[in-house]
PDB file of C-alpha atoms in Angstrom:
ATOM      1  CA  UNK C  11      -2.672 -95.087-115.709  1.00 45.00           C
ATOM      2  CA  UNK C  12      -3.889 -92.199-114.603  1.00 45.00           C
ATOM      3  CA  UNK C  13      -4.474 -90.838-110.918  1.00 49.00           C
ATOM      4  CA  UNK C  14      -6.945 -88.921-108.840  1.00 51.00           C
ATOM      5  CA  UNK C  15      -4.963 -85.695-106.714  1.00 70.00           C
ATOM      6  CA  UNK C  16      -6.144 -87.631-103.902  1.00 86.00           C
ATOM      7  CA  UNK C  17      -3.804 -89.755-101.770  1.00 92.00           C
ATOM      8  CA  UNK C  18      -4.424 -92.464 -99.201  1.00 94.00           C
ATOM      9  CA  UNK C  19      -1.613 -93.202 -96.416  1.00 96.00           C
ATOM     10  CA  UNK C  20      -1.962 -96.620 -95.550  1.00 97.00           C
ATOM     11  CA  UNK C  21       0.091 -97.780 -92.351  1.00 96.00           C
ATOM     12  CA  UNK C  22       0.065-100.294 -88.995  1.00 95.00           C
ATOM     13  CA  UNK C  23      -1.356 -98.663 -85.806  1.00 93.00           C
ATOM     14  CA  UNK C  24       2.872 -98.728 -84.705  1.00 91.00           C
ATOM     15  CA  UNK C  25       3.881 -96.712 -87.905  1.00 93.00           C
ATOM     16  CA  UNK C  26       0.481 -94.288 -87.282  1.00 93.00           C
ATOM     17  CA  UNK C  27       2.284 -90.889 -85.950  1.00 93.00           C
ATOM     18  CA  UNK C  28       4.664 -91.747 -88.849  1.00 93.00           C
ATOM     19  CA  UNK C  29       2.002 -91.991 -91.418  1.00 94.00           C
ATOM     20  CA  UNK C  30       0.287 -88.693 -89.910  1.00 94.00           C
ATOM     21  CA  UNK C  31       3.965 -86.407 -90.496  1.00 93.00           C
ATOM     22  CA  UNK C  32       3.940 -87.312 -93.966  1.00 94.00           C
ATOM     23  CA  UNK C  33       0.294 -86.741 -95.058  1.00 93.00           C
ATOM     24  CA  UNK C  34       0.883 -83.158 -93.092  1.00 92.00           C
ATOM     25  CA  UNK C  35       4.031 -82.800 -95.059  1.00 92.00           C
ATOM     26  CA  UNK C  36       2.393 -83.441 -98.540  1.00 90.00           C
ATOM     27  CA  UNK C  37      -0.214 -81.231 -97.416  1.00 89.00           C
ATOM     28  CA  UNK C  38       2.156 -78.284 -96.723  1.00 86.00           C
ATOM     29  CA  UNK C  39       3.904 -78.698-100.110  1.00 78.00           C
ATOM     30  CA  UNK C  40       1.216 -80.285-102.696  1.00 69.00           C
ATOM     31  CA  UNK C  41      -2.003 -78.534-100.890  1.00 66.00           C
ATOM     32  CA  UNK C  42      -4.020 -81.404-101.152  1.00 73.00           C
ATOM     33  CA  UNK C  43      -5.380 -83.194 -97.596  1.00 83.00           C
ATOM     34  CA  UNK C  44      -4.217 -86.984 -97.375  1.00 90.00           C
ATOM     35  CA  UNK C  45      -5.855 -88.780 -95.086  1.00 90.00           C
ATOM     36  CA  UNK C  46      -4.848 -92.135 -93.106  1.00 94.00           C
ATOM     37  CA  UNK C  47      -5.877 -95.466 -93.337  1.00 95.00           C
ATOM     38  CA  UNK C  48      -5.375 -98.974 -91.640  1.00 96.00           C
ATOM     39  CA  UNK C  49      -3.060-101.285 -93.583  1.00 96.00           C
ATOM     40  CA  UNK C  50      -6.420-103.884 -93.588  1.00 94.00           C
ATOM     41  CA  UNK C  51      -8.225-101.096 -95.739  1.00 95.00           C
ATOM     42  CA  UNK C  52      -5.151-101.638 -98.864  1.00 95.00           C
ATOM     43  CA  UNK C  53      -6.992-104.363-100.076  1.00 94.00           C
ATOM     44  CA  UNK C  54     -10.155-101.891-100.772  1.00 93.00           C
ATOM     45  CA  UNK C  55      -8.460 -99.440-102.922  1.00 93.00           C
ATOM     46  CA  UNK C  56      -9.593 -98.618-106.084  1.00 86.00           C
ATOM     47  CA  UNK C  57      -7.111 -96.282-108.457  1.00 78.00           C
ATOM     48  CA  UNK C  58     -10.324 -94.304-109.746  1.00 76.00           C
ATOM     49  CA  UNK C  59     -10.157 -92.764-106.018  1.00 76.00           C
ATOM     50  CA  UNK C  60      -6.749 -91.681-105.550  1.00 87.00           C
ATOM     51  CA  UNK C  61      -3.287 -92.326-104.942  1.00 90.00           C
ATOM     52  CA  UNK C  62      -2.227 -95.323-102.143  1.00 94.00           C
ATOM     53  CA  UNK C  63       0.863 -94.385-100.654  1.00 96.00           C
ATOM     54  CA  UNK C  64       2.111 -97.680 -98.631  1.00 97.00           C
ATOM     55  CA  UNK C  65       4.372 -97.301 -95.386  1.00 96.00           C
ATOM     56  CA  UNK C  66       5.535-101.067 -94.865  1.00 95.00           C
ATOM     57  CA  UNK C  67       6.202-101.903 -91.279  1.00 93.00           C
ATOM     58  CA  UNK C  68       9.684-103.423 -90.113  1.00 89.00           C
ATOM     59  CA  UNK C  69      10.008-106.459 -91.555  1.00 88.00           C
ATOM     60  CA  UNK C  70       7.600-106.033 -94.223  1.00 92.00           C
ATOM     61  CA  UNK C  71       4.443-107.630 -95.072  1.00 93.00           C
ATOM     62  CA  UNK C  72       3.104-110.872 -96.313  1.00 94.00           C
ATOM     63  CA  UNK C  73       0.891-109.842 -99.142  1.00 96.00           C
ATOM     64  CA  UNK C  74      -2.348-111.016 -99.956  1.00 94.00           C
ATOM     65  CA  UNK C  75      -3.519-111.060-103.165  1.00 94.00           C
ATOM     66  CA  UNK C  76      -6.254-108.382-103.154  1.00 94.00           C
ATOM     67  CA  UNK C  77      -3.945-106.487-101.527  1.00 95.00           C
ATOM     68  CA  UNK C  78      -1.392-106.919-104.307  1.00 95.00           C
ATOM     69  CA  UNK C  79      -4.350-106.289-106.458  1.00 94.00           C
ATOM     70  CA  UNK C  80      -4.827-103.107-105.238  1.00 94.00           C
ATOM     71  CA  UNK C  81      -0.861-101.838-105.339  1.00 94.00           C
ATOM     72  CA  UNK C  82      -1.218-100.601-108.906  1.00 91.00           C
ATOM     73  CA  UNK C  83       0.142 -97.036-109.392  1.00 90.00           C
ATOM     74  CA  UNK C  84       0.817 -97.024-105.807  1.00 93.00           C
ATOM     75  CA  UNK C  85       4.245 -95.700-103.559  1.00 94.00           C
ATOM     76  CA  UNK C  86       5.707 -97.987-101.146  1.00 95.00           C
ATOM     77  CA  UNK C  87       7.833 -96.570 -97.877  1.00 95.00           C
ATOM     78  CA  UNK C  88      10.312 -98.786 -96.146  1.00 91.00           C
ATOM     79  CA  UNK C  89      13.384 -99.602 -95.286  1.00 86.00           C
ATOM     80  CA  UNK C  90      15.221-102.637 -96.019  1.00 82.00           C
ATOM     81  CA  UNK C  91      14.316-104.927 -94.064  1.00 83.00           C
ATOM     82  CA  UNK C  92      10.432-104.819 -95.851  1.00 87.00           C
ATOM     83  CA  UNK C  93      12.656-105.372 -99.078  1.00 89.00           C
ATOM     84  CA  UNK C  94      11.520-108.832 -99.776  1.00 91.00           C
ATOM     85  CA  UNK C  95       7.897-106.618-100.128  1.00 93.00           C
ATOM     86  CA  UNK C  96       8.657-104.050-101.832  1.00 92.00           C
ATOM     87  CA  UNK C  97      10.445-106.701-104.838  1.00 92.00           C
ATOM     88  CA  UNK C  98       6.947-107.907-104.724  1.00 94.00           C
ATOM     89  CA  UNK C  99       4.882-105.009-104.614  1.00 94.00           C
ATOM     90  CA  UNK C 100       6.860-103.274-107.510  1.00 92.00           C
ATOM     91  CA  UNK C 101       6.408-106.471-109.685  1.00 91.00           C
ATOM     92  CA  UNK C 102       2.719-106.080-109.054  1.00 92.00           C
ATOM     93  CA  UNK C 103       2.405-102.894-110.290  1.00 91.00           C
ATOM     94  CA  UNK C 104       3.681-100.525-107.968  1.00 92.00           C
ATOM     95  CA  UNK C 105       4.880 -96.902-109.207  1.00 90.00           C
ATOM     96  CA  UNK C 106       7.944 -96.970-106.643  1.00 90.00           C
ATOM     97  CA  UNK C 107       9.519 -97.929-103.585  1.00 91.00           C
ATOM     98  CA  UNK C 108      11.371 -95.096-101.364  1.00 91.00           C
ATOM     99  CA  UNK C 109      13.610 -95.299 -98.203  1.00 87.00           C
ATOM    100  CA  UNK C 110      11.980 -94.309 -95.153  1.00 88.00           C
ATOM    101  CA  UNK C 111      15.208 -93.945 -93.314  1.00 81.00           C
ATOM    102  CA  UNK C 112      15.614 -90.608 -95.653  1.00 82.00           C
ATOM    103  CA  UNK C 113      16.079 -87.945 -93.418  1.00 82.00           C
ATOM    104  CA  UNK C 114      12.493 -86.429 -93.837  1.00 88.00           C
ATOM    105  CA  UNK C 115      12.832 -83.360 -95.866  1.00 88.00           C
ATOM    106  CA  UNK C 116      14.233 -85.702 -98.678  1.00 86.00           C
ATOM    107  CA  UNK C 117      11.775 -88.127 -98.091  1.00 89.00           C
ATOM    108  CA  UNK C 118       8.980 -85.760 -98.912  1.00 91.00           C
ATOM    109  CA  UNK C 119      10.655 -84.437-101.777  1.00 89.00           C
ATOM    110  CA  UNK C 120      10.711 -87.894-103.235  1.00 88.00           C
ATOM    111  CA  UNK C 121       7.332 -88.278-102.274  1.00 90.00           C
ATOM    112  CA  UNK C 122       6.395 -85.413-104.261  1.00 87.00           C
ATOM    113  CA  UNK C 123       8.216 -86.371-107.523  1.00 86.00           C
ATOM    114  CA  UNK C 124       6.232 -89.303-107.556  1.00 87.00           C
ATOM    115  CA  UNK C 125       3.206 -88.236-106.458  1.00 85.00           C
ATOM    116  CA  UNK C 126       3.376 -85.527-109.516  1.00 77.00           C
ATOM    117  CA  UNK C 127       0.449 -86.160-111.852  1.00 56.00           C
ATOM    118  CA  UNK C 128       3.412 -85.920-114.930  1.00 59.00           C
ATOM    119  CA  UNK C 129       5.753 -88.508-112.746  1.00 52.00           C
ATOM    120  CA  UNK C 130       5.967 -92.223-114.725  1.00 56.00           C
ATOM    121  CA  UNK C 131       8.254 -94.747-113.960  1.00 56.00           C
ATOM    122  CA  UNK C 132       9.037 -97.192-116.808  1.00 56.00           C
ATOM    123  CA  UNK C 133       9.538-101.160-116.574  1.00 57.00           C
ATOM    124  CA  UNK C 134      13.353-100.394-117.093  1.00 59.00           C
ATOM    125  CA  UNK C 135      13.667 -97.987-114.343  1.00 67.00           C
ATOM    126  CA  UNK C 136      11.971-100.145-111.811  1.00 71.00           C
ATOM    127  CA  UNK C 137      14.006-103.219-112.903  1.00 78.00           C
ATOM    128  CA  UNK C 138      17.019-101.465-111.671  1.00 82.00           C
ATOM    129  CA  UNK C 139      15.473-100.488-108.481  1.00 83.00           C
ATOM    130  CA  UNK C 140      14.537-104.248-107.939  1.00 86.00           C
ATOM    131  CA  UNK C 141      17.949-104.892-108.284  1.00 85.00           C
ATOM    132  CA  UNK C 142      19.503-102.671-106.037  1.00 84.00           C
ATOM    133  CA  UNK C 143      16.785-103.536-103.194  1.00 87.00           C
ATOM    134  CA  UNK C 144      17.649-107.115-103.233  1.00 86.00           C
ATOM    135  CA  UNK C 145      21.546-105.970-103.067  1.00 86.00           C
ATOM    136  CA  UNK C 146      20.912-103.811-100.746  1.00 83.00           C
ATOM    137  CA  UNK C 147      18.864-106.183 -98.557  1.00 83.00           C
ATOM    138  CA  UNK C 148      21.378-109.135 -98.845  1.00 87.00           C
ATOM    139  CA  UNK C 149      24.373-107.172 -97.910  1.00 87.00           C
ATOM    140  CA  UNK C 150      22.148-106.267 -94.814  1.00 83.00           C
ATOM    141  CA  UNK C 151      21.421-109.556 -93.738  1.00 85.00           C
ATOM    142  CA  UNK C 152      25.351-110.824 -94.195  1.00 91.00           C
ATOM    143  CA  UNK C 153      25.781-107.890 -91.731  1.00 89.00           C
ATOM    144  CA  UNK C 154      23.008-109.172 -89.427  1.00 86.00           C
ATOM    145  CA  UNK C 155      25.022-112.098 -89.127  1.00 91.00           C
ATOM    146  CA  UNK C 156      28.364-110.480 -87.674  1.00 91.00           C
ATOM    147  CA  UNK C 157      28.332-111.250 -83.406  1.00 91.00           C
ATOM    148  CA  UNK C 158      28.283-107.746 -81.426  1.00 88.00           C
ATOM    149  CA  UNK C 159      32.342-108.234 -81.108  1.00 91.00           C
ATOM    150  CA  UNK C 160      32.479-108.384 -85.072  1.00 92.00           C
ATOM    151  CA  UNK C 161      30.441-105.437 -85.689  1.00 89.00           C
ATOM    152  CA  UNK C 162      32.877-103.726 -83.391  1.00 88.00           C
ATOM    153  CA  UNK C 163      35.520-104.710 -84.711  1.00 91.00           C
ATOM    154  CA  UNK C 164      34.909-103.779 -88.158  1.00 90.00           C
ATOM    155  CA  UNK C 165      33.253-100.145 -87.107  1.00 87.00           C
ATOM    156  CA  UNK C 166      36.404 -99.713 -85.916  1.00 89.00           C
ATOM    157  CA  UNK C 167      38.030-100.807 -89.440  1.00 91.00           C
ATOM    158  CA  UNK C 168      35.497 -98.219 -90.615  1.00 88.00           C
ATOM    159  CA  UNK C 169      36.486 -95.310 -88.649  1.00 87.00           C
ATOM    160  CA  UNK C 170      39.786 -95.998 -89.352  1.00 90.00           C
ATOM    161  CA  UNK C 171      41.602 -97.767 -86.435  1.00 92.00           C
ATOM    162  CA  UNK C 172      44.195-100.676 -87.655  1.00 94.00           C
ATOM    163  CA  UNK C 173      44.742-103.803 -86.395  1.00 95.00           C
ATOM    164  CA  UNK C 174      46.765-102.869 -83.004  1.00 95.00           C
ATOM    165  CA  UNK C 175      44.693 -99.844 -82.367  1.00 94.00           C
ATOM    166  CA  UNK C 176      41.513-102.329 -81.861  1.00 93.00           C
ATOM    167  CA  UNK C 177      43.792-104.875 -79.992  1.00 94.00           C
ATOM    168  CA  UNK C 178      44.278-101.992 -77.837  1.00 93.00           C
ATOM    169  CA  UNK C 179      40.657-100.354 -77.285  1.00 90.00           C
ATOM    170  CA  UNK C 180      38.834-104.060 -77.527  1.00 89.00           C
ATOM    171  CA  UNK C 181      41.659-105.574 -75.025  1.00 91.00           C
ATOM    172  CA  UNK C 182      42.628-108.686 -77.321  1.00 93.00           C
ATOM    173  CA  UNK C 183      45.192-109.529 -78.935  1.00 95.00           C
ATOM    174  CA  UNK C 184      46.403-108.337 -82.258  1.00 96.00           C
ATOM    175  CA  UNK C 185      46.261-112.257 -83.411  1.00 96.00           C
ATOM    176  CA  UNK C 186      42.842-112.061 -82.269  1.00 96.00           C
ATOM    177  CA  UNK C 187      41.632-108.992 -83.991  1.00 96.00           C
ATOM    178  CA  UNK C 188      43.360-110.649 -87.159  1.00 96.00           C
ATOM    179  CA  UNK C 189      41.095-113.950 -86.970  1.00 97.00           C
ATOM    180  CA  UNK C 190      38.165-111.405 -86.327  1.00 96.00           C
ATOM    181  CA  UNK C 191      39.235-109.531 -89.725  1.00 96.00           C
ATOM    182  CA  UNK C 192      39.180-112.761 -91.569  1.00 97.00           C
ATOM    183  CA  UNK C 193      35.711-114.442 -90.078  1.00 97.00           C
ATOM    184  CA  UNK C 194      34.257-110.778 -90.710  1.00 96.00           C
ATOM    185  CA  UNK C 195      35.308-110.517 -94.688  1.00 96.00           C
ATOM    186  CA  UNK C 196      34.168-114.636 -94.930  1.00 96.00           C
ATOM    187  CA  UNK C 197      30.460-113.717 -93.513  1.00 96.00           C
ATOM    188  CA  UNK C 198      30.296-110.446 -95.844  1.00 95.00           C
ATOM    189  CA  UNK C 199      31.461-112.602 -98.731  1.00 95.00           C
ATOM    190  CA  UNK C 200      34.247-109.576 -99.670  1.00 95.00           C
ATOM    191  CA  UNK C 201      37.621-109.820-100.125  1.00 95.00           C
ATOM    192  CA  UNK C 202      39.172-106.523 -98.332  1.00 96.00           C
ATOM    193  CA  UNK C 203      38.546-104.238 -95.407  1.00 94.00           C
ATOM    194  CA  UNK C 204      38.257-101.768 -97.786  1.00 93.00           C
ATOM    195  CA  UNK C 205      35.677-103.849 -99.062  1.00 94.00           C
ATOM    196  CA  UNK C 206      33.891-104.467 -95.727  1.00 93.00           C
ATOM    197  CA  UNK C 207      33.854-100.943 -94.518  1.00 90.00           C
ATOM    198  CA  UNK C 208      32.495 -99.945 -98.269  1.00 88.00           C
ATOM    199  CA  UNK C 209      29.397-102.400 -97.260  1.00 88.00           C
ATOM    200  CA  UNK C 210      28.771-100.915 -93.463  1.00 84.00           C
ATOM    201  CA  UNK C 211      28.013 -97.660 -95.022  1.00 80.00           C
ATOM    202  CA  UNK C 212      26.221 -98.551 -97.685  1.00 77.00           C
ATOM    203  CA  UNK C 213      24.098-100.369 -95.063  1.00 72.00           C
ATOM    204  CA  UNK C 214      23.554 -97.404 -92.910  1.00 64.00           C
ATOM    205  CA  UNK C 215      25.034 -97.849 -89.594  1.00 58.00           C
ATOM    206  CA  UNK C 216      27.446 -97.244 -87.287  1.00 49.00           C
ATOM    207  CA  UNK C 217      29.603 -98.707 -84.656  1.00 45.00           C
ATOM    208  CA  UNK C 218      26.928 -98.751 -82.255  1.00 47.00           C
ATOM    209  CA  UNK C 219      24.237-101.020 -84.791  1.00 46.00           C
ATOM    210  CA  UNK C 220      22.423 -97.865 -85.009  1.00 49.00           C
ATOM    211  CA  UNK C 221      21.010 -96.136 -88.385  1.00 44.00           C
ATOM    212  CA  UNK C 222      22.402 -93.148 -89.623  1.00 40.00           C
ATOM    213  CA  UNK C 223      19.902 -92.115 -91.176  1.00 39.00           C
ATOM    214  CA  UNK C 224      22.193 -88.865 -93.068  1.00 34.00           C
ATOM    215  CA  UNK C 225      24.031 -91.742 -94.528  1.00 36.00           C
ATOM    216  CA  UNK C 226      21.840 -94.100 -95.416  1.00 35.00           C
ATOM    217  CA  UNK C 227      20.559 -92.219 -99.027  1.00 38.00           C
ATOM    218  CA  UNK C 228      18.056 -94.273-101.701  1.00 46.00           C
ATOM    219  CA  UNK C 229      17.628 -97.532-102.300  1.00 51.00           C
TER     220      UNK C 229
END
């Protein structure tokens, strides 16, 4: 299928500053002029006119069918927790799905890989990238589930404290940390701190519950 030059950033009125640094930044480097668009307008877009480039809210978005109708050819933006959308989107015809939590130089060179009129993504490719959203998504909701103390607990394990060092700095006891360690590795369904710290990263964040964003990479 082929595309107009034009492209169409469709976002929530929360994500709209958001959606207005990208179509500037695929300005700068493409020279063509995106333009913005309410989410409510998806459902209107016709691939004859352009390019829809989708930033999903947090959390996603309950598609309806035009609007599923309408995600042919298009390029979804989100981060995981829209992954349960972007599964759906891309098996409705979407071109690709990339990580908004890219820091955003590398975002908007992804964006213009796929935005290039030459770019195709085959049925294989986006398979894999199916895939790796829903692991990505499920490991992120098995660290959801870990209480504040937990998360602690096993940032620490991640930035390489042992067992009587976070005894120490969480003011519990060794045994304590221990049962910690083994509720921790039961709720991330792994079978070694190695394991567990592995998953934090690959999730993005840091001892604090906060993104890091330099880490966090593609899907």
């Amino acid at each position: 299928m082929t595309h107009s030059s034009t492209v169409t950033v469709y976002t929530t009125q929360s994500d709209r500053g958001f959606a207005t640094a990208i179509a500037a930044g695929i300005s700068i480097r493409a020279g063509s002029e995106p333009h913005t668009a309410d989410m409510d307008l998806l459902e209107h877009h016709a691939g004859a006119s352009g390019r829809a480039l989708v930033l999903l809210p947090r959390g996603g978005i309950d598609w309806q069918v035009k609007e599923l109708a309408a995600l042919e050819g298009s390029i979804l933006v989100g981060d995981l927790s829209g992954g349960h959308s972007m599964i759906r989107g891309l098996a409705a015809g979407a071109h690709t799905a990339l990580n908004s939590q890219l820091p955003f130089a590398s975002l908007l060179d992804e964006l213009q890989a796929a935005l290039h009129p030459n770019s195709t993504q085959s049925v294989h490719v986006n398979s894999i990238l199916v895939q790796q959203i829903r692991l990505r998504s499920e490991e992120c909701a098995r660290i959801g589930s870990l209480t504040n103390r937990e998360f602690e607990i096993v940032g620490l394990l991640y930035c390489g404290s042992n067992v009587d060092t976070i005894a120490r700095t969480a003011h519990i006891a060794p045994t304590t940390v221990r049962a910690h360690i083994r509720s921790i590795l039961q709720k991330l369904g792994v079978h070694s701190q190695l394991e567990a710290c592995a998953m934090l990263r690959r999730s993005g964040h840091d001892a604090r519950r906060q993104p890091l964003e330099l880490r966090i990479g593609r899907f």
